[in-house]
Tab-separated table of C-alpha atoms in Angstrom:
chain	number	residue	atom	x	y	z
A	571	MET	CA	115.899	81.440	93.390
A	572	ILE	CA	112.833	81.019	95.595
A	573	VAL	CA	111.120	77.618	95.391
A	574	THR	CA	107.565	77.134	96.580
A	575	LEU	CA	105.759	73.899	97.367
A	576	THR	CA	101.982	73.773	97.098
A	577	ALA	CA	100.866	70.281	98.084
A	578	ASN	CA	97.180	71.068	97.534
A	579	PRO	CA	96.955	73.518	94.600
A	580	SER	CA	93.655	74.704	93.192
A	581	LEU	CA	91.876	76.466	90.373
A	582	ASP	CA	90.514	79.572	92.105
A	583	ARG	CA	87.341	81.215	90.798
A	584	THR	CA	86.452	84.560	92.359
A	585	VAL	CA	82.912	85.829	91.824
A	586	GLU	CA	82.248	89.528	92.484
A	587	LEU	CA	78.734	90.264	93.720
A	588	PRO	CA	76.954	93.620	93.203
A	589	GLY	CA	75.741	93.648	96.823
A	590	ALA	CA	75.713	91.634	100.010
A	591	LEU	CA	75.480	87.856	99.674
A	592	ALA	CA	71.813	86.821	99.870
A	593	ARG	CA	71.566	83.208	101.010
A	594	GLY	CA	68.983	81.181	99.139
A	595	GLU	CA	68.504	83.860	96.467
A	596	VAL	CA	69.571	84.184	92.823
A	597	GLN	CA	72.241	86.852	92.298
A	598	ARG	CA	74.055	87.930	89.166
A	599	ALA	CA	77.816	88.391	89.294
A	600	VAL	CA	79.350	91.625	88.096
A	601	ALA	CA	82.685	89.957	87.311
A	602	VAL	CA	84.408	86.589	87.497
A	603	HIS	CA	88.157	85.974	87.779
A	604	GLN	CA	89.971	82.659	87.474
A	605	GLU	CA	93.556	81.979	88.536
A	606	SER	CA	95.786	79.049	89.339
A	607	GLY	CA	96.058	79.127	93.101
A	608	GLY	CA	97.135	77.676	96.387
A	609	LYS	CA	99.351	79.576	98.800
A	610	GLY	CA	102.701	78.571	97.338
A	611	VAL	CA	101.462	79.101	93.794
A	612	ASN	CA	100.260	82.581	94.751
A	613	VAL	CA	103.664	83.420	96.226
A	614	SER	CA	105.386	82.313	93.009
A	615	ARG	CA	102.908	84.304	90.915
A	616	ALA	CA	103.656	87.425	92.941
A	617	LEU	CA	107.405	86.887	92.655
A	618	VAL	CA	107.174	86.435	88.882
A	619	ALA	CA	105.154	89.662	88.659
A	620	SER	CA	108.081	91.460	90.328
A	621	GLY	CA	110.746	89.837	88.150
A	622	LEU	CA	112.220	87.392	90.681
A	623	ASP	CA	113.407	83.880	89.861
A	624	THR	CA	111.034	81.329	91.320
A	625	LEU	CA	109.845	77.788	90.749
A	626	ALA	CA	106.501	76.387	91.857
A	627	VAL	CA	106.579	72.704	92.795
A	628	LEU	CA	103.187	70.983	92.923
A	629	PRO	CA	101.292	67.813	92.017
A	630	GLY	CA	99.222	67.610	88.832
A	631	ALA	CA	99.248	66.674	85.161
A	632	ASP	CA	100.446	69.119	82.515
A	633	SER	CA	96.934	69.126	81.044
A	634	ASP	CA	95.299	70.106	84.350
A	635	PRO	CA	93.738	73.608	84.240
A	636	VAL	CA	95.851	74.662	87.237
A	637	LEU	CA	99.109	73.892	85.424
A	638	SER	CA	97.802	75.252	82.136
A	639	GLY	CA	97.074	78.491	83.961
A	640	LEU	CA	100.601	78.642	85.343
A	641	HIS	CA	102.000	78.087	81.869
A	642	ASP	CA	99.832	80.865	80.430
A	643	ALA	CA	100.877	83.207	83.264
A	644	GLY	CA	104.571	82.535	82.688
A	645	VAL	CA	105.126	80.965	86.107
A	646	PRO	CA	107.891	78.310	86.006
A	647	PHE	CA	106.811	75.045	87.624
A	648	ALA	CA	107.809	71.443	88.216
A	649	ALA	CA	104.861	69.087	88.562
A	650	LEU	CA	104.381	65.509	89.721
A	651	PRO	CA	101.618	63.698	87.783
A	652	ILE	CA	99.218	62.001	90.199
A	653	GLY	CA	96.515	60.691	87.851
A	654	GLN	CA	93.816	62.847	89.432
A	655	ALA	CA	92.306	66.261	88.762
A	656	LEU	CA	93.298	69.051	91.119
A	657	ARG	CA	90.647	70.807	93.185
A	658	SER	CA	88.613	73.941	92.439
A	659	ASN	CA	87.834	76.668	94.979
A	660	VAL	CA	85.154	79.355	94.794
A	661	THR	CA	85.343	82.769	96.452
A	662	LEU	CA	82.446	85.229	96.710
A	663	THR	CA	83.379	88.869	97.271
A	664	GLU	CA	81.001	91.640	98.289
A	665	PRO	CA	81.490	95.359	97.517
A	666	ASP	CA	82.572	96.140	101.082
A	667	GLY	CA	85.357	93.554	100.897
A	668	VAL	CA	83.612	90.750	102.805
A	669	THR	CA	84.876	87.456	101.390
A	670	THR	CA	83.281	84.004	101.509
A	671	LYS	CA	85.398	81.016	100.456
A	672	ILE	CA	84.369	77.460	99.594
A	673	ASN	CA	87.423	75.194	99.327
A	674	GLU	CA	87.390	71.614	98.096
A	675	PRO	CA	89.520	69.046	99.983
A	676	GLY	CA	91.665	68.077	96.984
A	677	PRO	CA	92.793	64.683	95.666
A	678	GLU	CA	94.275	62.138	98.041
A	679	LEU	CA	98.032	61.560	97.779
A	680	SER	CA	99.384	58.081	98.437
A	681	GLY	CA	102.527	57.475	100.457
A	682	GLU	CA	104.480	56.871	97.248
A	683	GLN	CA	103.217	60.102	95.736
A	684	GLN	CA	104.120	62.033	98.879
A	685	GLU	CA	107.667	60.679	98.776
A	686	ALA	CA	107.943	61.456	95.062
A	687	LEU	CA	106.756	65.027	95.679
A	688	ILE	CA	109.364	65.478	98.413
A	689	GLY	CA	112.029	64.063	96.100
A	690	LEU	CA	111.043	66.480	93.343
A	691	LEU	CA	111.246	69.402	95.760
A	692	LEU	CA	114.648	68.352	97.092
A	693	GLU	CA	115.986	68.015	93.560
A	694	ARG	CA	114.677	71.358	92.313
A	695	SER	CA	115.535	73.400	95.410
A	696	ARG	CA	119.309	72.873	95.303
A	697	GLY	CA	120.933	76.285	95.547
A	698	ALA	CA	117.665	78.047	96.412
A	699	SER	CA	117.783	80.946	98.861
A	700	TRP	CA	114.297	80.219	100.216
A	701	VAL	CA	111.909	77.280	100.118
A	702	VAL	CA	108.293	78.129	100.915
A	703	LEU	CA	106.034	75.328	102.196
A	704	ALA	CA	102.542	76.698	101.967
A	705	GLY	CA	98.857	75.939	102.109
A	706	SER	CA	96.648	73.130	103.314
A	707	LEU	CA	97.546	69.475	102.962
A	708	PRO	CA	95.473	67.148	100.769
A	709	PRO	CA	93.781	64.025	102.136
A	710	GLY	CA	96.170	61.230	103.065
A	711	VAL	CA	99.075	63.524	103.934
A	712	PRO	CA	100.186	63.553	107.611
A	713	ALA	CA	100.110	66.791	109.573
A	714	ASP	CA	103.907	66.787	110.051
A	715	PHE	CA	104.550	66.769	106.279
A	716	TYR	CA	106.079	70.252	106.244
A	717	ALA	CA	108.209	69.566	109.321
A	718	THR	CA	109.455	66.370	107.661
A	719	ILE	CA	110.365	68.291	104.511
A	720	ALA	CA	112.235	70.904	106.554
A	721	ARG	CA	114.364	68.165	108.105
A	722	ARG	CA	114.990	66.558	104.727
A	723	LEU	CA	115.994	69.864	103.155
A	724	ARG	CA	118.539	70.500	105.887
A	725	SER	CA	119.910	66.961	105.992
A	726	SER	CA	120.372	66.868	102.211
A	727	ALA	CA	122.439	70.049	102.073
A	728	ASP	CA	125.683	67.971	101.900
A	729	GLY	CA	127.774	70.541	103.687
A	730	THR	CA	126.463	73.439	101.599
A	731	ALA	CA	124.188	76.110	102.955
A	732	SER	CA	120.620	74.841	103.171
A	733	PRO	CA	117.868	77.182	102.028
A	734	ASN	CA	115.903	79.313	104.430
A	735	ILE	CA	112.523	77.713	105.040
A	736	ALA	CA	109.213	79.561	105.353
A	737	ILE	CA	105.950	77.878	106.318
A	738	ASP	CA	102.513	79.390	105.738
A	739	SER	CA	99.744	77.002	106.680
A	740	SER	CA	97.032	76.555	109.287
A	741	GLY	CA	95.600	74.048	111.727
A	742	ALA	CA	97.432	70.786	112.336
A	743	PRO	CA	100.220	71.296	109.729
A	744	LEU	CA	101.087	74.654	111.278
A	745	ALA	CA	101.041	73.239	114.814
A	746	ALA	CA	103.248	70.326	113.723
A	747	ALA	CA	105.841	72.767	112.378
A	748	LEU	CA	106.170	74.146	115.892
A	749	ALA	CA	105.995	70.857	117.795
A	750	GLY	CA	108.998	69.052	116.349
A	751	ASP	CA	112.729	69.295	116.906
A	752	ALA	CA	114.887	72.211	115.823
A	753	ALA	CA	115.636	70.674	112.409
A	754	GLY	CA	111.942	70.651	111.548
A	755	LYS	CA	111.233	74.236	112.547
A	756	PRO	CA	111.146	76.999	109.936
A	757	ASP	CA	113.213	80.145	109.644
A	758	LEU	CA	109.978	82.056	109.092
A	759	LEU	CA	106.347	81.438	110.000
A	760	LYS	CA	103.616	83.592	108.460
A	761	PRO	CA	100.408	83.210	110.454
A	762	ASN	CA	97.364	85.446	110.427
A	763	ALA	CA	95.897	86.583	113.754
A	764	GLU	CA	93.794	83.451	114.242
A	765	GLU	CA	96.735	81.163	113.497
A	766	LEU	CA	99.029	83.217	115.731
A	767	ALA	CA	96.655	82.720	118.663
A	768	GLU	CA	96.778	78.955	118.113
A	769	LEU	CA	100.565	78.941	117.762
A	770	ALA	CA	101.104	81.056	120.871
A	771	ALA	CA	98.961	78.696	122.939
A	772	ALA	CA	100.927	75.720	121.620
A	773	ALA	CA	104.173	77.513	122.516
A	774	GLY	CA	103.038	77.928	126.128
A	775	PHE	CA	102.099	81.626	125.945
A	776	THR	CA	99.804	82.054	128.958
A	777	ASN	CA	98.293	85.392	127.954
A	778	VAL	CA	96.509	83.919	124.938
A	779	SER	CA	94.054	86.194	123.170
A	780	THR	CA	91.521	85.787	120.405
A	781	ALA	CA	92.292	86.748	116.830
A	782	ASP	CA	90.190	89.916	117.158
A	783	GLU	CA	92.100	90.930	120.282
A	784	LEU	CA	95.466	90.350	118.610
A	785	GLU	CA	94.449	92.450	115.605
A	786	ALA	CA	93.270	95.219	117.934
A	787	ASP	CA	96.413	95.124	120.087
A	788	PRO	CA	99.648	94.768	118.061
A	789	ALA	CA	101.708	94.838	121.257
A	790	LYS	CA	99.938	91.715	122.455
A	791	ALA	CA	100.396	90.172	119.004
A	792	ALA	CA	104.120	90.846	119.326
A	793	GLU	CA	104.187	89.122	122.728
A	794	ALA	CA	102.414	86.097	121.266
A	795	ALA	CA	104.814	85.978	118.315
A	796	ALA	CA	107.776	86.314	120.683
A	797	ALA	CA	106.638	83.153	122.470
A	798	VAL	CA	106.676	81.326	119.143
A	799	VAL	CA	110.159	82.633	118.334
A	800	ALA	CA	111.358	81.570	121.767
A	801	SER	CA	110.270	78.007	120.952
A	802	GLY	CA	112.861	77.828	118.175
A	803	VAL	CA	111.333	79.477	115.114
A	804	GLY	CA	113.590	82.003	113.402
A	805	ALA	CA	111.012	84.754	112.871
A	806	VAL	CA	107.256	85.299	112.842
A	807	LEU	CA	105.545	87.551	110.319
A	808	ALA	CA	101.978	87.887	111.612
A	809	THR	CA	99.530	89.586	109.278
A	810	LEU	CA	96.776	91.454	111.122
A	811	GLY	CA	94.384	92.346	108.312
A	812	SER	CA	93.739	96.058	107.951
A	813	LYS	CA	95.836	96.665	111.093
A	814	GLY	CA	99.050	95.826	109.209
A	815	ALA	CA	101.553	93.211	110.308
A	816	VAL	CA	103.948	92.409	113.140
A	817	LEU	CA	107.417	90.951	112.662
A	818	VAL	CA	109.245	89.382	115.587
A	819	THR	CA	112.784	87.989	115.484
A	820	ALA	CA	115.355	87.218	118.151
A	821	ASP	CA	116.596	90.798	117.721
A	822	GLY	CA	113.393	92.796	117.974
A	823	ALA	CA	109.733	93.346	117.191
A	824	TRP	CA	108.102	95.813	114.835
A	825	LEU	CA	104.642	96.847	113.690
A	826	ALA	CA	104.046	98.029	110.126
A	827	THR	CA	100.901	99.864	109.088
A	828	HIS	CA	99.676	101.139	105.728
A	829	PRO	CA	97.221	103.997	105.152
A	830	PRO	CA	93.653	102.762	104.613
A	831	ILE	CA	92.853	101.376	101.172
A	832	LYS	CA	89.625	100.436	99.438
A	833	ALA	CA	89.577	96.670	99.817
A	834	VAL	CA	88.364	94.929	96.671
A	835	SER	CA	89.353	91.341	97.494
A	836	THR	CA	91.442	89.980	100.337
A	837	VAL	CA	92.012	86.665	98.533
A	838	GLY	CA	95.747	85.991	98.412
A	839	ALA	CA	96.685	89.169	100.281
A	840	GLY	CA	98.577	87.186	102.902
A	841	ASP	CA	100.416	85.255	100.190
A	842	SER	CA	101.417	88.534	98.562
A	843	SER	CA	102.642	89.776	101.946
A	844	LEU	CA	104.939	86.771	102.183
A	845	ALA	CA	106.148	87.391	98.628
A	846	GLY	CA	106.943	90.989	99.521
A	847	TYR	CA	108.943	89.868	102.544
A	848	LEU	CA	110.931	87.389	100.447
A	849	LEU	CA	111.532	89.966	97.730
A	850	ALA	CA	113.116	92.372	100.216
A	851	SER	CA	115.034	89.542	101.878
A	852	THR	CA	116.648	88.425	98.612
A	853	GLN	CA	117.693	92.012	98.002
A	854	GLY	CA	119.550	92.107	101.313
A	855	GLY	CA	116.939	94.121	103.176
A	856	SER	CA	116.886	94.444	106.946
A	857	ALA	CA	114.110	92.952	109.049
A	858	GLN	CA	112.297	96.300	108.911
A	859	ASP	CA	112.745	96.478	105.127
A	860	CYS	CA	111.241	93.012	104.745
A	861	LEU	CA	108.296	93.924	106.965
A	862	ARG	CA	107.739	97.178	105.087
A	863	GLN	CA	107.574	95.445	101.707
A	864	ALA	CA	105.377	92.682	103.129
A	865	VAL	CA	102.723	95.168	104.231
A	866	ALA	CA	103.018	97.151	101.001
A	867	HIS	CA	102.471	93.977	98.981
A	868	GLY	CA	99.522	92.884	101.116
A	869	ALA	CA	97.806	96.254	100.839
A	870	ALA	CA	98.301	96.324	97.076
A	871	ALA	CA	96.878	92.812	96.727
A	872	ALA	CA	93.770	93.671	98.745
A	873	SER	CA	93.065	96.598	96.421
A	874	LEU	CA	93.061	94.342	93.328
A	875	PRO	CA	90.201	92.106	92.111
A	876	GLY	CA	90.008	88.361	92.680
A	877	SER	CA	93.304	86.706	93.502
A	878	THR	CA	95.292	89.136	91.358
A	879	VAL	CA	98.816	89.610	92.690
A	880	PRO	CA	100.649	92.943	92.539
A	881	ALA	CA	104.001	93.684	90.967
A	882	VAL	CA	106.487	95.586	93.083
A	883	HIS	CA	105.894	98.792	91.094
A	884	GLN	CA	102.223	98.665	92.191
A	885	THR	CA	103.170	98.719	95.867
A	886	THR	CA	103.792	101.760	98.068
A	887	PRO	CA	106.407	100.830	100.675
A	888	HIS	CA	107.157	104.526	101.234
A	889	ALA	CA	103.647	104.853	102.724
A	890	VAL	CA	104.263	102.156	105.346
A	891	THR	CA	104.999	103.257	108.914
A	892	ILE	CA	107.291	101.080	111.065
A	893	THR	CA	107.039	101.195	114.866
A	894	ALA	CA	109.308	99.301	117.269
A	895	LEU	CA	107.467	97.151	119.820
A	896	GLN	CA	108.312	95.328	123.031
A	897	LYS	CA	108.439	91.568	122.500
A	898	ASP	CA	108.377	90.292	126.071
A	899	SER	CA	106.527	86.988	126.429
A	900	GLN	CA	105.388	85.064	129.445
């Protein structure tokens, strides 16, 4: 079982434009897609599509459109009513794959609601192989929320094996996951290139590069990820857009690339990459196997409209090339 927590879920509307976005002009959409979203929700959706057992934990009332959408999609969930409507996000996609996102902040969670959400997660994640803590945090939630949950998950194991913990976030919540003690650090971080640059700087990596430079130079991305691993994180899966992804563990570093695809929408591609990694992990795959399926899932997601997630049979892991990299860090 893989349990995901989405503290700030959303109803995601993706609007496909017939041409480039024209600011200040009236444009007609060629298609509109609507999905229940948020990073953890997207991971659970992708896992369900591939037949894996998963549970999405999130705030919201059963009547909320986000939860209704999960029910209609057959995604198992456990929800904490908060007496407020969940947020809506809008994504505009252009024919060449350029994506513009407008995300609402989400409803504020009180201290009591935060504690109740943690309690619900702890209860429903007993026996889970992985717990995924993903996405932005809503107003009122401290930046170290995910690090706090990681500690609570491990301290509540009661002598049994605690689940592996993956974190996929950005900004302050991601930095806080790296800044705490060992108990609060994840087994897996999944940053994109921009987030990896921020993490590497926080980890003391002196050869910090911009996101564009990391995407252009996977070897440098591996060095940056190695600095993060050296700080106490189990592994870093860094997605580099069309350049593929880098995986760094204590045992090695690898680059995975996929042949070029026609990008339709990049919304949720990173979430699908994480789902692909977890899928291979639960099947006993090696680090390279997990990386291969991650890139195959991400490529498949980018070729689908809106925030549609691929099933494993829609992915092409056999087309992915794995290259070993040096992971020296300064």
